GROMACS .gro file of C-alpha atoms in nm:
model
  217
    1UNK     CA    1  -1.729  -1.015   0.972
    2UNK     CA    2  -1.510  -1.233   1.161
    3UNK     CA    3  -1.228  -1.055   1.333
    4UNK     CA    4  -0.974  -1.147   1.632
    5UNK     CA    5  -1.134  -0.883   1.836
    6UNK     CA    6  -1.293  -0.956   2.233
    7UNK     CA    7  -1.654  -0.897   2.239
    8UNK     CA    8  -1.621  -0.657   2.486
    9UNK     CA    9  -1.406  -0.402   2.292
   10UNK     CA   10  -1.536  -0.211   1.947
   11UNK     CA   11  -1.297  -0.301   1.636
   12UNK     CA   12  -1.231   0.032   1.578
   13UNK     CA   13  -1.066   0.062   1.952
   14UNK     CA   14  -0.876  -0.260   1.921
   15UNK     CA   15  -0.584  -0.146   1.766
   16UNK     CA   16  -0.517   0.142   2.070
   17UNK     CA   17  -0.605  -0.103   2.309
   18UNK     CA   18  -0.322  -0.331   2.184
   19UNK     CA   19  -0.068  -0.078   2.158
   20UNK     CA   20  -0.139  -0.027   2.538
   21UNK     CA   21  -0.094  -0.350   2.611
   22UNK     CA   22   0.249  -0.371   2.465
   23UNK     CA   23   0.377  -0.053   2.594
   24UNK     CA   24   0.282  -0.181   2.949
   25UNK     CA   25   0.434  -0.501   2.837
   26UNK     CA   26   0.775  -0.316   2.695
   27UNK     CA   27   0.768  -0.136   3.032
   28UNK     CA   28   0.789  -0.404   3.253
   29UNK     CA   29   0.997  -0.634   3.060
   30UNK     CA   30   1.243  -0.357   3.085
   31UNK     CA   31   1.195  -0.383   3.521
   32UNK     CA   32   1.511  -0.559   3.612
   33UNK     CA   33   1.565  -0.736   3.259
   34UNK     CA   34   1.877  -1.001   3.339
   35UNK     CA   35   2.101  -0.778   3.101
   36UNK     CA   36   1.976  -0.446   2.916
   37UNK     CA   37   2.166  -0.453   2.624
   38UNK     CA   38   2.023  -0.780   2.567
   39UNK     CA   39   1.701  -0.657   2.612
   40UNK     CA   40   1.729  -0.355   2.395
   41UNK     CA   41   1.914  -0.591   2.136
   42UNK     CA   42   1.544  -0.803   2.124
   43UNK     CA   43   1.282  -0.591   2.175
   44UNK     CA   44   1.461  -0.291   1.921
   45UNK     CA   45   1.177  -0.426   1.667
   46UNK     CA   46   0.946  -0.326   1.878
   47UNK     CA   47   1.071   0.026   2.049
   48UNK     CA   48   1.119   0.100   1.632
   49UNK     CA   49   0.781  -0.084   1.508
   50UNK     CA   50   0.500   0.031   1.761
   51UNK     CA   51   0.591   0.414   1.713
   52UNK     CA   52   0.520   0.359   1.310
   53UNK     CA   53   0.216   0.151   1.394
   54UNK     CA   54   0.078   0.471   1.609
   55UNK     CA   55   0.195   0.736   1.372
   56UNK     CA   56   0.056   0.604   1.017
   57UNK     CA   57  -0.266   0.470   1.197
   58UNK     CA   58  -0.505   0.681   0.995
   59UNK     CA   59  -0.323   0.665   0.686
   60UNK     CA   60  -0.242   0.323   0.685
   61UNK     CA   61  -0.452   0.175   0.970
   62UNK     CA   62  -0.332  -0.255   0.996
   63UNK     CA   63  -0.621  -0.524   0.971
   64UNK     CA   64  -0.715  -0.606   1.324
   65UNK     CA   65  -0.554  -0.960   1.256
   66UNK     CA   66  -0.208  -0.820   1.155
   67UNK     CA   67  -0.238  -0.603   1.484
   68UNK     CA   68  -0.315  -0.882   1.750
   69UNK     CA   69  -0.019  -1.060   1.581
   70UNK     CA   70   0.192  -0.816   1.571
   71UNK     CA   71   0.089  -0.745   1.964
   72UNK     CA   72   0.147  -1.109   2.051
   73UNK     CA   73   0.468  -1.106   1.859
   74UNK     CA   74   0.603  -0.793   2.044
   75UNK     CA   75   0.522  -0.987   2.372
   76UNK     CA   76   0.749  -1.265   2.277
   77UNK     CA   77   1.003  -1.068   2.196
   78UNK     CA   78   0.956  -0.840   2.541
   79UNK     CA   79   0.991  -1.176   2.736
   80UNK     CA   80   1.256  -1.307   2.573
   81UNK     CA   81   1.430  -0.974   2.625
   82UNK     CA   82   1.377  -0.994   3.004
   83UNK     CA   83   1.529  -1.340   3.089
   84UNK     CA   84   1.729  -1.355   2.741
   85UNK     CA   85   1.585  -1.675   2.529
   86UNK     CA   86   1.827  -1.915   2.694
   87UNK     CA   87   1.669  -1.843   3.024
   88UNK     CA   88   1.256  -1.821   2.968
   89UNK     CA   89   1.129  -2.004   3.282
   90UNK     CA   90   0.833  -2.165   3.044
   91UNK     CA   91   1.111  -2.290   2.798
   92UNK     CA   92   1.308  -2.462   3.097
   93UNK     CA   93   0.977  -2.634   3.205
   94UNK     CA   94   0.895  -2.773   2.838
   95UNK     CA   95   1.247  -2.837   2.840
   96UNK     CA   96   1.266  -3.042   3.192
   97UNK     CA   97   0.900  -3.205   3.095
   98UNK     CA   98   0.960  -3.318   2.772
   99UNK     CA   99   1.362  -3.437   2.823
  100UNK     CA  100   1.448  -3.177   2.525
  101UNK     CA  101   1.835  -3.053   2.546
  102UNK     CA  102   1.746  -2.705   2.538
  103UNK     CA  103   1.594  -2.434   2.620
  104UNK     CA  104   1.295  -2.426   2.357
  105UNK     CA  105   1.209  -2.054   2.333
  106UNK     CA  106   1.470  -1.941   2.101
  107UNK     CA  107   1.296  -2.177   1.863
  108UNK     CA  108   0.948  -2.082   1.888
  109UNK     CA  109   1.106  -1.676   1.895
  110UNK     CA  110   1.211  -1.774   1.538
  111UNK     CA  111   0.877  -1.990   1.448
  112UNK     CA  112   0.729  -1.646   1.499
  113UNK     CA  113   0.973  -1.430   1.330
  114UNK     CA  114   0.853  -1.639   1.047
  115UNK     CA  115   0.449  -1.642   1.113
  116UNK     CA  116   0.376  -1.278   1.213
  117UNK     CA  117   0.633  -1.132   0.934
  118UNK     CA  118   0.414  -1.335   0.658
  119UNK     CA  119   0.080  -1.152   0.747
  120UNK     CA  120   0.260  -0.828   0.765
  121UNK     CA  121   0.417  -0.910   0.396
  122UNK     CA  122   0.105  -1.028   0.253
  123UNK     CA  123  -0.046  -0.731   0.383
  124UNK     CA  124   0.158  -0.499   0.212
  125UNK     CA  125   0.217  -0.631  -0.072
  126UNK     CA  126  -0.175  -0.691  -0.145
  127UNK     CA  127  -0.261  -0.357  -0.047
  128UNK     CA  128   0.071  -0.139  -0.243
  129UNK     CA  129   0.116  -0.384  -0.527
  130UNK     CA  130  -0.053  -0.596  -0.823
  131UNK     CA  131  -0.007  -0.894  -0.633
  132UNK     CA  132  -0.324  -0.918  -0.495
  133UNK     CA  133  -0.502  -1.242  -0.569
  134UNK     CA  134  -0.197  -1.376  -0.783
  135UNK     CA  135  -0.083  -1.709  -0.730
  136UNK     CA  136   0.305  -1.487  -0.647
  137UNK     CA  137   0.176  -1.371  -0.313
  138UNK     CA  138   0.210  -1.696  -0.124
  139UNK     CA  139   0.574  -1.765  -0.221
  140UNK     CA  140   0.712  -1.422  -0.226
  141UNK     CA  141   0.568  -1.396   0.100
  142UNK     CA  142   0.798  -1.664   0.231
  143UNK     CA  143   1.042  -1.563   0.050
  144UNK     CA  144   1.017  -1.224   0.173
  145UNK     CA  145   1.032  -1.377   0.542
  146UNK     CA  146   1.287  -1.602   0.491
  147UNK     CA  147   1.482  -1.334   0.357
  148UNK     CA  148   1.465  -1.152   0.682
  149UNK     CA  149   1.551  -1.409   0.844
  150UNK     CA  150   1.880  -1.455   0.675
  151UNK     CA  151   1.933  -1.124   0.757
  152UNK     CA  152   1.846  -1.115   1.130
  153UNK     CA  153   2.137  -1.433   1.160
  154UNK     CA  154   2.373  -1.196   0.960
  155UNK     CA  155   2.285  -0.901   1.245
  156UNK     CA  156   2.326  -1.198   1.470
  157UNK     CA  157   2.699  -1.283   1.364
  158UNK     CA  158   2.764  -0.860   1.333
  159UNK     CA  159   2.713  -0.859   1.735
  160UNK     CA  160   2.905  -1.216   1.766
  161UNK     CA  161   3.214  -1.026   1.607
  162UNK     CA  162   3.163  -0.681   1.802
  163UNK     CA  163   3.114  -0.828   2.157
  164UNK     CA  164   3.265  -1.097   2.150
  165UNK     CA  165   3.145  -1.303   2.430
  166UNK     CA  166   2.918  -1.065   2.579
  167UNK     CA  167   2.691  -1.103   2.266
  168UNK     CA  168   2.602  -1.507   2.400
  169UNK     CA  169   2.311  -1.395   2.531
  170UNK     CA  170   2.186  -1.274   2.249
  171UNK     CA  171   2.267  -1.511   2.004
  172UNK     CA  172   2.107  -1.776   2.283
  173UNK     CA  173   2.265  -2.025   2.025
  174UNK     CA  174   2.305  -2.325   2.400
  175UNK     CA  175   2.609  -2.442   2.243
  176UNK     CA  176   2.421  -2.581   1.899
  177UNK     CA  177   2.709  -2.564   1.608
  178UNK     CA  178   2.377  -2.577   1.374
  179UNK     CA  179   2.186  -2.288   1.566
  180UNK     CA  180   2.161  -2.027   1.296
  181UNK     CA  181   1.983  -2.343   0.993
  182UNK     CA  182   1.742  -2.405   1.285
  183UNK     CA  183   1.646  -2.058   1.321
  184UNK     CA  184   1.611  -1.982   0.973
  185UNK     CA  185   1.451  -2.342   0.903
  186UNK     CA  186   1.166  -2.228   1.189
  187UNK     CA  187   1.092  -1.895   1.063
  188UNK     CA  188   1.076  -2.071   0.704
  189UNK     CA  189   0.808  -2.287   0.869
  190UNK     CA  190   0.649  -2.039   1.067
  191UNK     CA  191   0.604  -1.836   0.755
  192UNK     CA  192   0.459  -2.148   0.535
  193UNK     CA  193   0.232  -2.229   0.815
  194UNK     CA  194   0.095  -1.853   0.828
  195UNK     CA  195   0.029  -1.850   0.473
  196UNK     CA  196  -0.163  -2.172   0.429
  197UNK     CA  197  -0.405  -2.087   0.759
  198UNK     CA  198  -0.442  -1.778   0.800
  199UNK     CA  199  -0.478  -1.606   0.444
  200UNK     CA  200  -0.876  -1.695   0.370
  201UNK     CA  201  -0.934  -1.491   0.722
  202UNK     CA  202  -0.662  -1.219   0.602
  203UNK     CA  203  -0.841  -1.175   0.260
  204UNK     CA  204  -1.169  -1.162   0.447
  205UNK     CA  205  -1.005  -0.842   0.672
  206UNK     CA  206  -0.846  -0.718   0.357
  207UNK     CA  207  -1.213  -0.698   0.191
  208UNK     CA  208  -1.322  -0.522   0.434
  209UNK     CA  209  -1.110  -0.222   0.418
  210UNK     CA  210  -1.283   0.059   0.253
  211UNK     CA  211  -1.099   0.313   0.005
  212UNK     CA  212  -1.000   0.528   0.281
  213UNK     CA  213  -0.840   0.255   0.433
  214UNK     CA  214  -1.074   0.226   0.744
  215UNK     CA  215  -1.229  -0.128   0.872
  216UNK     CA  216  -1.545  -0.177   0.784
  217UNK     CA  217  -1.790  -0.249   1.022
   0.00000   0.00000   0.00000
């Protein structure tokens, strides 16, 4: 079976191995972040998501692709937290390379708030609902994504209204009066793109899954 996994590390390991790596990851993002709250604002997915992960891991153990995307995911998130998405180093070099008028990281933050959500719907909606193999999994899944999405700007404007100015870095909106439909409009695209390439090697990892919920191997 065809997994995301290194050679060099059993399946069945993969999962603790990635948790690891984002903890470390969380860790030192945290090591002088540019401004904490900030930080804490972007990465609270993460502090929340990666204890759940680890807690319902024999009950409900994740495919090992939902995992590594959910690990790279958390990474994203854990840099953007350090500099704040504005201020990525990598997004001011595509920026400066390619003449862009922005900082690009916000944008691919939100291409994966649409493309690592999707695998995470589609996985739980084909393993707790009738939905599996229906022709309604592919568009509810985007909806589903989009969705949060629409929410996430809405949590976006909450902190706009609360601090006032000191909530800039969060929002990371670089003075664009059409910020928030470009965020949603990448995570819609992120989301469509997730569905159309990855679910032949999602259904594969979903087949695989005995009754007790353990990968096969």
């Amino acid at each position: 079976m065809t997994t995301l996994a290194h050679p060099t590390v059993p399946r069945q390991h993969l999962p603790a191995v990635l948790a690891s790596v984002v903890a470390v990851g969380l860790a030192v993002s945290a090591w002088g972040a540019k401004d904490p709250t900030t930080w804490f604002l972007e990465t609270v997915w993460v502090l929340v998501g990666l204890p759940i992960v680890v807690l319902t891991r024999r009950r409900f153990p994740l495919t090992n692709l939902l995992c590594c995307l959910l690990a790279a995911h958390a990474l994203v998130l854990a840099v953007g937290g350090h500099y704040t998405y504005a201020e990525v180093p990598l997004g001011d070099w595509v920026r400066d390379t390619f003449g862009l008028d922005r900082n690009p990281y916000d944008r691919f933050g939100h291409l994966m708030q649409g493309f690592v959500p999707a695998v995470l719907v589609r996985e739980l909606l084909s393993r707790t609902s009738p939905l599996r193999g229906s022709r309604w999994l592919a568009p509810l899944t985007v909806c589903a994504c989009l969705a949060f999405s629409a929410v996430f700007e809405m949590l976006e404007w909450l902190s706009a209204v609360v601090g006032g100015q000191a909530a800039d870095a969060f929002l990371a909106t670089q003075g664009d009066v059409w910020d928030t439909q470009w965020d949603m409009f990448c995570a819609l695209i992120g989301a469509t793109v997730s569905v159309l390439v990855l679910s032949r090697v999602h259904d594969r990892q979903l087949a695989a899954l005995d009754g007790d919920g353990r990968q096969v191997q």
